[in-house]
mmCIF file of C-alpha atoms and ligand atoms in Angstrom:
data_model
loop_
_atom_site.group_PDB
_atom_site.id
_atom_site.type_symbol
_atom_site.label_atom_id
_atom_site.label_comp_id
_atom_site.label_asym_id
_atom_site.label_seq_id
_atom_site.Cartn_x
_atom_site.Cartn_y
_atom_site.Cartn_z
ATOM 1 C CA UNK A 1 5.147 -27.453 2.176
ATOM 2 C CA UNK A 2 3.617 -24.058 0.725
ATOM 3 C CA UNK A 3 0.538 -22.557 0.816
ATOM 4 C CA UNK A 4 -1.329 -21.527 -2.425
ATOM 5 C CA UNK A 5 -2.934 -17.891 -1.997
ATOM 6 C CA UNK A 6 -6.098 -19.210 -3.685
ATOM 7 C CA UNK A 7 -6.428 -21.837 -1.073
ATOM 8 C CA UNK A 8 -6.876 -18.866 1.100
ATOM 9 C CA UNK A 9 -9.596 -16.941 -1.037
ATOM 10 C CA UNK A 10 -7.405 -14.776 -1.983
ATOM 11 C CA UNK A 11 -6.685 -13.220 -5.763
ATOM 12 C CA UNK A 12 -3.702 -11.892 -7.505
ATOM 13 C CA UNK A 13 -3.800 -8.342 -8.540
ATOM 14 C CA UNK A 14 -3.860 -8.918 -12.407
ATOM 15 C CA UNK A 15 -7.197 -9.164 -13.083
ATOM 16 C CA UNK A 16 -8.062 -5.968 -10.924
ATOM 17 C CA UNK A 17 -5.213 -4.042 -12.696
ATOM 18 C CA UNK A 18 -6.703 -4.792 -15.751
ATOM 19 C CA UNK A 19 -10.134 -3.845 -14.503
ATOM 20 C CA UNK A 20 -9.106 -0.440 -13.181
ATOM 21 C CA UNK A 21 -6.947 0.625 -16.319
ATOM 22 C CA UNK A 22 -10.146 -0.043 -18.667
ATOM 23 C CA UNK A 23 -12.131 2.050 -15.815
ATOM 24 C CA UNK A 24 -9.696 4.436 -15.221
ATOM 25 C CA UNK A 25 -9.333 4.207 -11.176
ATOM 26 C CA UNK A 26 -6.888 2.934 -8.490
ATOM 27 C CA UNK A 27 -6.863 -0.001 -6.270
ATOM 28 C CA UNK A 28 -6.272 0.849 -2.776
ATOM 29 C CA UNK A 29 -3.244 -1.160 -0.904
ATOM 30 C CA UNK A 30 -3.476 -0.292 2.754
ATOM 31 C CA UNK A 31 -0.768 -1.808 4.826
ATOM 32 C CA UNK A 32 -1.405 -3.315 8.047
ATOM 33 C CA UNK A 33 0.098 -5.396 10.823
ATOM 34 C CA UNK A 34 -3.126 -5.769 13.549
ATOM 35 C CA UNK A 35 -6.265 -6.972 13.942
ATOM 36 C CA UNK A 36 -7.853 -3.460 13.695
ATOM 37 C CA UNK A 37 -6.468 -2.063 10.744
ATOM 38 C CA UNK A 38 -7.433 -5.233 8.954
ATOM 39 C CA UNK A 39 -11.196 -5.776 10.357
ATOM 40 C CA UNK A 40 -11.417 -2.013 9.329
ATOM 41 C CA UNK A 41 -9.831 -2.349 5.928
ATOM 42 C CA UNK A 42 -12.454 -4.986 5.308
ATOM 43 C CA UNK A 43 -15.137 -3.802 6.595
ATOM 44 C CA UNK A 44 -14.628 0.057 4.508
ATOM 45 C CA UNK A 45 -13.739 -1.973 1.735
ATOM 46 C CA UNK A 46 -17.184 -4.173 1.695
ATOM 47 C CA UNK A 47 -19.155 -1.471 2.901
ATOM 48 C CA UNK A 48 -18.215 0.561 -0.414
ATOM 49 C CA UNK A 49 -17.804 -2.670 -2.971
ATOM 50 C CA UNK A 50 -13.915 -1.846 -3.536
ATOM 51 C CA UNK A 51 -11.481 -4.656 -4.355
ATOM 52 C CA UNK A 52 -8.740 -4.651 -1.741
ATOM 53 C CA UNK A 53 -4.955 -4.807 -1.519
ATOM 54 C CA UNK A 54 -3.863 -5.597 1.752
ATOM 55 C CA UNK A 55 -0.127 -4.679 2.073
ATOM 56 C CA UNK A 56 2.117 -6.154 4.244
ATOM 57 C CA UNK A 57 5.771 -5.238 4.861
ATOM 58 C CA UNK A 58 8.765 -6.790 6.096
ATOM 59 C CA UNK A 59 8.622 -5.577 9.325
ATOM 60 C CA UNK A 60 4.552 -5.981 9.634
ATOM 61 C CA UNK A 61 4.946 -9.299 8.899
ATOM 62 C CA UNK A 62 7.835 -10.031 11.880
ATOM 63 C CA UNK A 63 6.128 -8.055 13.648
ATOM 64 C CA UNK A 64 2.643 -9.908 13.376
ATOM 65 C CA UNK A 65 4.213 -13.478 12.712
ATOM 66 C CA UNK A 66 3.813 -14.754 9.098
ATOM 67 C CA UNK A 67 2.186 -17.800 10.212
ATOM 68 C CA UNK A 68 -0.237 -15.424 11.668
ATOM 69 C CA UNK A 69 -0.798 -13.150 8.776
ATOM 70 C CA UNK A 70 -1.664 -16.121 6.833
ATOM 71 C CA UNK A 71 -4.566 -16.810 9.242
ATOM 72 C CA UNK A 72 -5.692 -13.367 9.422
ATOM 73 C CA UNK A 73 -5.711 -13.314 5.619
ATOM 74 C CA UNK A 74 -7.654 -15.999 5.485
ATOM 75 C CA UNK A 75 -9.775 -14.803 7.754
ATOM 76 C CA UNK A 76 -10.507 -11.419 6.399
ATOM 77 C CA UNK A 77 -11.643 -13.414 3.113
ATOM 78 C CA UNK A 78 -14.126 -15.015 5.290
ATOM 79 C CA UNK A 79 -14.942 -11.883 7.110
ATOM 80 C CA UNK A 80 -16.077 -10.215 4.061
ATOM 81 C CA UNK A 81 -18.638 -12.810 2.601
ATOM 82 C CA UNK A 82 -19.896 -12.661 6.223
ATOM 83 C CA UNK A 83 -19.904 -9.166 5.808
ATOM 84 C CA UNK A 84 -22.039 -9.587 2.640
ATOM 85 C CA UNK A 85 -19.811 -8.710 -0.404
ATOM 86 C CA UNK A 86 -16.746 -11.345 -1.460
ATOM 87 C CA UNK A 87 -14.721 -8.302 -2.561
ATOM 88 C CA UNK A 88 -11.255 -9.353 -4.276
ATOM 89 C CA UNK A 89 -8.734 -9.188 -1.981
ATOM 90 C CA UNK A 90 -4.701 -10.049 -2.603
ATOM 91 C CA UNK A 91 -1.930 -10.022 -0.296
ATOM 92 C CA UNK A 92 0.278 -8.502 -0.975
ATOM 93 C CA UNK A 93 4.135 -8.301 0.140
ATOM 94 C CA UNK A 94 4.884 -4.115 0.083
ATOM 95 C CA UNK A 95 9.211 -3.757 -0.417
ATOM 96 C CA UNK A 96 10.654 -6.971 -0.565
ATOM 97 C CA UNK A 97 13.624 -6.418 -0.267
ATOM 98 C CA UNK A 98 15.347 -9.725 -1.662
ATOM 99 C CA UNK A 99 14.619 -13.073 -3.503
ATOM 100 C CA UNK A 100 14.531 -14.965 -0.624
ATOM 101 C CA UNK A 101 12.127 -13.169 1.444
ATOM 102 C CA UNK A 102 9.539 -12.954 -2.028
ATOM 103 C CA UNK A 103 9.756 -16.853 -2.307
ATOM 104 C CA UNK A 104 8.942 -16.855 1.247
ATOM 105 C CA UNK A 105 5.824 -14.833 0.707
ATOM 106 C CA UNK A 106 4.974 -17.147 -2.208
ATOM 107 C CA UNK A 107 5.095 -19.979 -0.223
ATOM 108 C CA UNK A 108 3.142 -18.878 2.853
ATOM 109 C CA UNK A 109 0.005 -17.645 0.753
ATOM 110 C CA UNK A 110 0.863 -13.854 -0.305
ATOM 111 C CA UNK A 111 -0.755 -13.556 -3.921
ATOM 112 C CA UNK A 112 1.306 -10.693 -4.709
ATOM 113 C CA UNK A 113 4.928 -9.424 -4.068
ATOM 114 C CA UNK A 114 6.512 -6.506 -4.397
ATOM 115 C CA UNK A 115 10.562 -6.384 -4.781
ATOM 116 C CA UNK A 116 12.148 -3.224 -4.754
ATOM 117 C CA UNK A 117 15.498 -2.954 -6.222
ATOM 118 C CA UNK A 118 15.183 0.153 -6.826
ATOM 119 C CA UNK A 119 18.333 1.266 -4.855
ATOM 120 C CA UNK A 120 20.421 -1.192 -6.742
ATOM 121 C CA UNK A 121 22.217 -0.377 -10.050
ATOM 122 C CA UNK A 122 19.955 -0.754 -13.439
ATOM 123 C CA UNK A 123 20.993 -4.316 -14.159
ATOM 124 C CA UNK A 124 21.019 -5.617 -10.625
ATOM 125 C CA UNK A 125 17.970 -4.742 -9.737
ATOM 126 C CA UNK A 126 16.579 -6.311 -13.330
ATOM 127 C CA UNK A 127 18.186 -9.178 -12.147
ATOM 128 C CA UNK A 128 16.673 -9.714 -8.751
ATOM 129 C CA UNK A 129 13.213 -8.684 -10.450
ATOM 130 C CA UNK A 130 13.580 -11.364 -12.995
ATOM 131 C CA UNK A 131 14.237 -14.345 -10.191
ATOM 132 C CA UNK A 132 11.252 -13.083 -8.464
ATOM 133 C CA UNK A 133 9.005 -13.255 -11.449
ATOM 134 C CA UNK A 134 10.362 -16.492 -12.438
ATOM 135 C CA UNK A 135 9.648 -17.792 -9.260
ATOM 136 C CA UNK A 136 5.941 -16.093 -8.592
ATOM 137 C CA UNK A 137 4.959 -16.705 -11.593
ATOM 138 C CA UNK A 138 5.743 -20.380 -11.776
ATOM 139 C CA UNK A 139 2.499 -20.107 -8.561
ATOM 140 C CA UNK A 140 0.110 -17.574 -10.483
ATOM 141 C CA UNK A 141 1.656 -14.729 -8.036
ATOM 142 C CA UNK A 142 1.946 -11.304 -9.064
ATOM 143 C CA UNK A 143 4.681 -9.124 -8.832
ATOM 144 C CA UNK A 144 5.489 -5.310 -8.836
ATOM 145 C CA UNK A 145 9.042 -4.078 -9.435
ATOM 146 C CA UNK A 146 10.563 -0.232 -9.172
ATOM 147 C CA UNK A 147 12.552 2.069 -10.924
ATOM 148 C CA UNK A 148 13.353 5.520 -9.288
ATOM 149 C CA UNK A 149 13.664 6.369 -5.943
ATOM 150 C CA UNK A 150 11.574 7.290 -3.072
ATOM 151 C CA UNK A 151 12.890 9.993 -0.268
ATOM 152 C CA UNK A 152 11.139 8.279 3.048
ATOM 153 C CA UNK A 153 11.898 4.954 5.367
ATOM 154 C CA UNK A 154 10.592 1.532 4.775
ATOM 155 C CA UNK A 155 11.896 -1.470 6.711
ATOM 156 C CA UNK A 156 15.350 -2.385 4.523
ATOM 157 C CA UNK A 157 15.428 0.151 2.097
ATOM 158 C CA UNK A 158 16.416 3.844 3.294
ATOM 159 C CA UNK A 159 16.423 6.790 0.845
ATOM 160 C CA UNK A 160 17.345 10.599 1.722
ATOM 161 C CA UNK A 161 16.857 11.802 -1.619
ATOM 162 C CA UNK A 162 14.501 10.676 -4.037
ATOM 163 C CA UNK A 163 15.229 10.337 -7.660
ATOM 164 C CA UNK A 164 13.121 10.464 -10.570
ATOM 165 C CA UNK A 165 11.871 7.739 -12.648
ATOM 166 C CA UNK A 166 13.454 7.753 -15.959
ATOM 167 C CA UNK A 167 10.617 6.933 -18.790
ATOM 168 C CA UNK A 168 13.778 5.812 -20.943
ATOM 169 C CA UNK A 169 14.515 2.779 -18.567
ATOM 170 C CA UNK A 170 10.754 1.879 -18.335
ATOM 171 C CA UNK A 171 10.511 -0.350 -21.458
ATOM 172 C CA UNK A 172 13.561 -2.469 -21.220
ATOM 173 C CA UNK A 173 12.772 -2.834 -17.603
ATOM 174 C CA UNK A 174 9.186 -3.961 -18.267
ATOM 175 C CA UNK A 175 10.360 -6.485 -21.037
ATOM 176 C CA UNK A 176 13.102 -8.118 -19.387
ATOM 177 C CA UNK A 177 11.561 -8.415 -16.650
ATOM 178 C CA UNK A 178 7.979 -9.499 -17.303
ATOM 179 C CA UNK A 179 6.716 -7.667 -14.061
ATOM 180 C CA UNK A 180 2.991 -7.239 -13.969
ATOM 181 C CA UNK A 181 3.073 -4.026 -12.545
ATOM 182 C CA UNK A 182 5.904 -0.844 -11.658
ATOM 183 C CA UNK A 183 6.182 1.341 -8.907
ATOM 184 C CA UNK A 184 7.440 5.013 -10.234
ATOM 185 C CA UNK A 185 8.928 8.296 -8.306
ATOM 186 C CA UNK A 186 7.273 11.148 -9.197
ATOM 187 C CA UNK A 187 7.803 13.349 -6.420
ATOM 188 C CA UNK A 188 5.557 11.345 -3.442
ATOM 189 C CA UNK A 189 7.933 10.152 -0.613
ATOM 190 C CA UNK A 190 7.042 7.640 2.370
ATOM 191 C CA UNK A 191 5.713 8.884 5.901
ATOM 192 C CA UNK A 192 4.513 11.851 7.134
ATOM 193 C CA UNK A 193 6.637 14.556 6.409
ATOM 194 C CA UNK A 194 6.355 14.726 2.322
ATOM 195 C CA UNK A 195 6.949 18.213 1.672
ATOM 196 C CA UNK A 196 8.576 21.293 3.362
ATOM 197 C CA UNK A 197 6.171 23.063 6.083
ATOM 198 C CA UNK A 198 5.592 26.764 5.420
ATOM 199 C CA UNK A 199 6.099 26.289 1.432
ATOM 200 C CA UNK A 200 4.037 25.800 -1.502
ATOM 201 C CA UNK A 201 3.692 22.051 -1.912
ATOM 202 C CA UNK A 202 5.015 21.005 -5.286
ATOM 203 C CA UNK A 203 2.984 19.092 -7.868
ATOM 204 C CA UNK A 204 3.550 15.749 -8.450
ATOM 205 C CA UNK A 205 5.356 15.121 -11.817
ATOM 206 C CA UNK A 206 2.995 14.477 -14.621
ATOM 207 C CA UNK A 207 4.843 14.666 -17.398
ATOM 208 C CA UNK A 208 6.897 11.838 -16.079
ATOM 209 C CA UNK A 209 3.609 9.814 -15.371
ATOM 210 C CA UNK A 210 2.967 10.280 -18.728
ATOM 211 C CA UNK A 211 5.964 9.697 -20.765
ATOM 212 C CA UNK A 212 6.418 6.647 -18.964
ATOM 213 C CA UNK A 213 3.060 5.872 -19.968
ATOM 214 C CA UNK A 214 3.536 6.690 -23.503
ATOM 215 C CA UNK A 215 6.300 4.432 -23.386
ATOM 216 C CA UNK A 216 4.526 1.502 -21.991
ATOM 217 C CA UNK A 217 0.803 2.056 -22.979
ATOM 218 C CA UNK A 218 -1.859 0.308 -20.600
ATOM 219 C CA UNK A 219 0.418 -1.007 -18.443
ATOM 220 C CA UNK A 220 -0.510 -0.741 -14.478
ATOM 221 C CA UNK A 221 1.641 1.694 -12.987
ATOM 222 C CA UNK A 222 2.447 2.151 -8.868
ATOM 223 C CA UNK A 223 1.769 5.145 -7.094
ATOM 224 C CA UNK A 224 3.764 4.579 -3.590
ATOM 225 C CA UNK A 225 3.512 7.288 -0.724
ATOM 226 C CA UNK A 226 0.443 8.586 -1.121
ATOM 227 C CA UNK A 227 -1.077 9.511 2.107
ATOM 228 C CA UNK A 228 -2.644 12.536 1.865
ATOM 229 C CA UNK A 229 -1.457 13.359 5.949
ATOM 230 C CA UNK A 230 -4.943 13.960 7.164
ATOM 231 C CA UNK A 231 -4.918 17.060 8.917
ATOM 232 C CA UNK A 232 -7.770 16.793 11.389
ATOM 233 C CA UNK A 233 -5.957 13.845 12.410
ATOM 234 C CA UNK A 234 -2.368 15.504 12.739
ATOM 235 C CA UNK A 235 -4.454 18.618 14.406
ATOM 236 C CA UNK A 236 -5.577 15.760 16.937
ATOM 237 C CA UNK A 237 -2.335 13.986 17.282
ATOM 238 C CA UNK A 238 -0.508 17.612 18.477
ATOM 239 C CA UNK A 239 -3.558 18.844 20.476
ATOM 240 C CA UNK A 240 -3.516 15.440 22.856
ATOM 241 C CA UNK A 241 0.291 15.244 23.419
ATOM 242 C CA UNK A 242 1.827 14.095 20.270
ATOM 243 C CA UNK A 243 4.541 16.534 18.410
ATOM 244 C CA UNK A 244 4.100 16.107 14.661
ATOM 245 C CA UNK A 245 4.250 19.367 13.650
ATOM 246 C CA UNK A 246 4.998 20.292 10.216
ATOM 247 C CA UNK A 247 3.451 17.120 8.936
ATOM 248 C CA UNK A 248 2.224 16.997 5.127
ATOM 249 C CA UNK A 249 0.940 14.745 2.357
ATOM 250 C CA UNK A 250 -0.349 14.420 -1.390
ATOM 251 C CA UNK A 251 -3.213 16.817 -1.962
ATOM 252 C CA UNK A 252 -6.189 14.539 -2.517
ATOM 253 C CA UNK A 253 -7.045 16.420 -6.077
ATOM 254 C CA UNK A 254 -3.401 15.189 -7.428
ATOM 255 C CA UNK A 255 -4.285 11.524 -6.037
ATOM 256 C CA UNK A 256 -7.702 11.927 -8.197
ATOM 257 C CA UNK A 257 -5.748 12.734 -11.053
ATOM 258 C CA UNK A 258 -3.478 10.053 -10.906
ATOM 259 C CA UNK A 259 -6.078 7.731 -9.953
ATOM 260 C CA UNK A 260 -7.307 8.340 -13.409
ATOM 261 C CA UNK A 261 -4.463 7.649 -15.208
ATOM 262 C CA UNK A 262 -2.280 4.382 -15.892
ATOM 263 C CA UNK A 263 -2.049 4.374 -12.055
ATOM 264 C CA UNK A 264 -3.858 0.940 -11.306
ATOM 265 C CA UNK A 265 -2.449 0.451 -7.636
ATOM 266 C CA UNK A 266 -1.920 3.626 -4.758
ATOM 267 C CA UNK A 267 0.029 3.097 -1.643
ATOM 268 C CA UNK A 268 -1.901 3.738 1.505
ATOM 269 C CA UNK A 269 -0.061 3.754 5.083
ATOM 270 C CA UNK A 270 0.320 6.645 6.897
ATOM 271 C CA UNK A 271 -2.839 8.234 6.858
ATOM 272 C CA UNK A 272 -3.868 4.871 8.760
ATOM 273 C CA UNK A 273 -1.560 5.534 11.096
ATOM 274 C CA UNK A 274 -2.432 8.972 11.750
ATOM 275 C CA UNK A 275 -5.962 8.098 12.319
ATOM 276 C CA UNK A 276 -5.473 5.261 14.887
ATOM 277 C CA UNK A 277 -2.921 7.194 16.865
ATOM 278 C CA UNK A 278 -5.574 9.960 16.656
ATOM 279 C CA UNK A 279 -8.128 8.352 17.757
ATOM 280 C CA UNK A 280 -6.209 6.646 21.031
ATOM 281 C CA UNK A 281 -4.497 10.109 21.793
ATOM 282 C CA UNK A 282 -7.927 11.644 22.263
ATOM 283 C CA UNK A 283 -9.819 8.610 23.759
ATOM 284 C CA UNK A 284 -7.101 8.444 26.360
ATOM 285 C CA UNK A 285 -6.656 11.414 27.304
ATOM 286 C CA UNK A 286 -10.313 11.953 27.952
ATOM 287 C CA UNK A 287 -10.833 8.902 29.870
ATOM 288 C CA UNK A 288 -7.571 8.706 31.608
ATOM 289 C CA UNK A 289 -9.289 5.439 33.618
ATOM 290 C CA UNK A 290 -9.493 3.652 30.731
ATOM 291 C CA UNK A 291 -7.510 0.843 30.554
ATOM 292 C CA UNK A 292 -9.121 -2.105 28.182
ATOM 293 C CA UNK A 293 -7.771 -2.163 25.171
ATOM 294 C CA UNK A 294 -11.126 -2.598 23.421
ATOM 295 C CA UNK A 295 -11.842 1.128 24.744
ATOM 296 C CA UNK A 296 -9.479 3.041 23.217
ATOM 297 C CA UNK A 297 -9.229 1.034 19.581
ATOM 298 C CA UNK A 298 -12.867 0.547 19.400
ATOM 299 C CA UNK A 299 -12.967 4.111 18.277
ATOM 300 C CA UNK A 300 -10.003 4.115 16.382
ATOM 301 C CA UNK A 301 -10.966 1.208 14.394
ATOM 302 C CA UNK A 302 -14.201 3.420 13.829
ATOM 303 C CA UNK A 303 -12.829 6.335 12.177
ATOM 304 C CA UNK A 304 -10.243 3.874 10.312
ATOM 305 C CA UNK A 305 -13.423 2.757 8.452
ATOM 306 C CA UNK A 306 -14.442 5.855 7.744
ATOM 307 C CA UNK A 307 -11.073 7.433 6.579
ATOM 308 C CA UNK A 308 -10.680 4.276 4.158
ATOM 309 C CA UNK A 309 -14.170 4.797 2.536
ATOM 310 C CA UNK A 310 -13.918 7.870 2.046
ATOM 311 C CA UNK A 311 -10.580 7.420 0.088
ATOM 312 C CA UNK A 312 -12.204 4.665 -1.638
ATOM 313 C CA UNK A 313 -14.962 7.031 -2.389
ATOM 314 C CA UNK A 314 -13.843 9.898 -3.118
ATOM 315 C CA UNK A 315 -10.425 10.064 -4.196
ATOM 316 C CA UNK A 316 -9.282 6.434 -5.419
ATOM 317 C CA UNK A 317 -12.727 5.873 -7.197
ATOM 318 C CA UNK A 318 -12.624 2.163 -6.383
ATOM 319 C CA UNK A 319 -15.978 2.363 -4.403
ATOM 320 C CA UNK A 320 -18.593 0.237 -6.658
ATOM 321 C CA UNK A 321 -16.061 -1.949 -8.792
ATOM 322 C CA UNK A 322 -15.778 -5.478 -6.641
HETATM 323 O O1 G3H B 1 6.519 1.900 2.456
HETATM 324 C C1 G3H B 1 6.579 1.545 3.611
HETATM 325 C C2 G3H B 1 5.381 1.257 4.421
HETATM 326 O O2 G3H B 1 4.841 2.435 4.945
HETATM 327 C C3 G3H B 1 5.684 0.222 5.471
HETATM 328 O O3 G3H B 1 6.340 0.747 6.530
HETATM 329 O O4 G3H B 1 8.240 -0.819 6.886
HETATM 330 O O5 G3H B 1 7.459 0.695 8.712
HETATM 331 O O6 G3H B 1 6.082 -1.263 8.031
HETATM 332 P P1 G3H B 1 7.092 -0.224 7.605
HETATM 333 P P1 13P B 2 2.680 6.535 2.837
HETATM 334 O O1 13P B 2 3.777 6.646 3.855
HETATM 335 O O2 13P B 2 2.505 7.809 2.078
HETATM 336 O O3 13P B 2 1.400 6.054 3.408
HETATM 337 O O4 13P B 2 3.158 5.446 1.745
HETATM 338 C C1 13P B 2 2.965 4.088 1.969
HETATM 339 C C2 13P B 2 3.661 3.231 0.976
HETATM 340 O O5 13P B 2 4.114 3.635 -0.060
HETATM 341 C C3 13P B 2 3.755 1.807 1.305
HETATM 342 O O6 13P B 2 4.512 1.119 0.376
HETATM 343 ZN ZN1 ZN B 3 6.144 2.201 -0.475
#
């Protein structure tokens, strides 16, 4: 027997897509796949009155159990009205990567999926996109489909090279599909190394933001690998053993300007994993005794909350709108 999402507290993303394309700002998803990132997800998020996207992968959830995640998704709806603002929150399921493993989000309480055919041919990956929809929809789910390709790693779908959205496949995509949302390449790429170190970073690609836009007016549009690769926190990572040097992300100001656009939905990851790693490096190497757990991610799950504010804040513009 499934589990309906709302059971759980938790919303689908349709009515805060709609809200942030009339208000011109993003949603933040922020993947996760422990008890810190998501108490500090929460807690940033209801500390700045931003509705919330928690993002779950493939590998987060077999990695954190999917009977688990449920709980803990239930539990961070809880977590916020004890926190003092019921913020919106959805679940959603970041790169499915097949029908089978979107039906099994559906059924254990996600109230959004993502499937990414992206690296199929044009008609194959309608095809998989349409099953999806068919099914979610038939439960009030949302779901978010891709065209282009993004350079970077996720769980079951590997990319070298990126390609380019093209705004002429948007339309038929969007129709035959009935997704609610679609995730476009515009130049971001997953992880931590974006962009060449030692050379100008190029701008994201506009002018395919906006034809595609053109093309499909109002409709909420996917910004994937957009950690901006917080420096401080890379600075941090190097100076207490780690070797990510070369590291570098989407300038903040490019984020703000897609934020204001038809971009209804920005992909958060990294950045939380820069921070937490951070924050452990540095704790641990200057208490070398240390050895409970809760003394090393206590701080971590400190700055977490203030990295996602801020973003919330100041660069996603989400801060005020649950
Ligand atoms: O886009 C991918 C996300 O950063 C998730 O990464 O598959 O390693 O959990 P993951
Ligand atoms: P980053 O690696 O830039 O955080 O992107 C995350 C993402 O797109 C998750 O789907
Ligand atoms: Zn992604």
């Amino acid at each position: 027997m499934g589990v309906s999402y709302k059971d759980l507290g938790l919303v689908n993303t349709r009515e805060m897509f709609a809200k942030a394309m009339e208000g011109k700002y993003a949603i933040p998803a922020y993947n996760f796949n422990n008890l810190e990132q998501l108490q500090a997800i929460i807690s940033a998020c209801v500390e700045s009155k931003s509705p919330v996207i928690l993002q779950v992968s493939k590998g987060a959830r077999d990695y954190a159990n999917a009977t688990m995640l449920r709980y803990m998704a239930m539990g961070a709806v809880e977590y916020a009205k004890e926190l003092g603002c019921n913020v919106p929150i959805a679940l959603h399921l970041d790169h499915g990567d097949t029908f089978e493993t979107c039906k099994s989000c559906v059924d254990f309480g996600f109230s959004s999926v993502m499937i990414d055919g992206s690296h199929h041919s044009f008609e194959e990956n309608i095809a998989v996109t349409k099953q999806v929809v068919e099914y979610a929809h038939a439960h009030d789910v949302t779901v978010e489909g891709e065209l282009g390709i993004l350079a970077g790693i996720e769980d079951e779908v590997v990319a070298e090279v990126s390609s380019y959205t093209d705004p002429d496949q948007v339309v038929e995509f969007v129709e035959r599909t009935c997704v609610d949302s679609l995730a476009i390449s515009i130049g971001t790429s997953h992880g931590a190394f974006k962009f060449k170190a030692g050379e100008p970073v190029p701008p994201l690609r506009f002018d395919i933001l906006e034809e595609c836009e053109k093309r499909i007016p109002g409709f909420p549009i996917v910004l994937h690998g957009a950690s901006s690769v917080l420096q401080d926190y890379v600075t941090m990572i190097n100076q207490y053993g780690g070797d990510l040097k070369g590291a570098l992300g989407v300038p903040e100001e490019q984020l703000r300007k897609a934020a204001a656009s038809s971009v209804c939905k920005i992909n958060i990851d990294s950045d939380g994993r820069l921070v937490f790693t951070a924050k452990i490096r540095e704790h641990l190497a200057n208490n070398p005794d240390h050895f409970d757990p809760r003394q090393y991610l206590k701080p971590a799950r400190a700055d977490l909350v203030k990295m996602y504010k801020a973003k919330n804040e100041n660069v996603l513009g989400s801060a005020g709108k649950a």
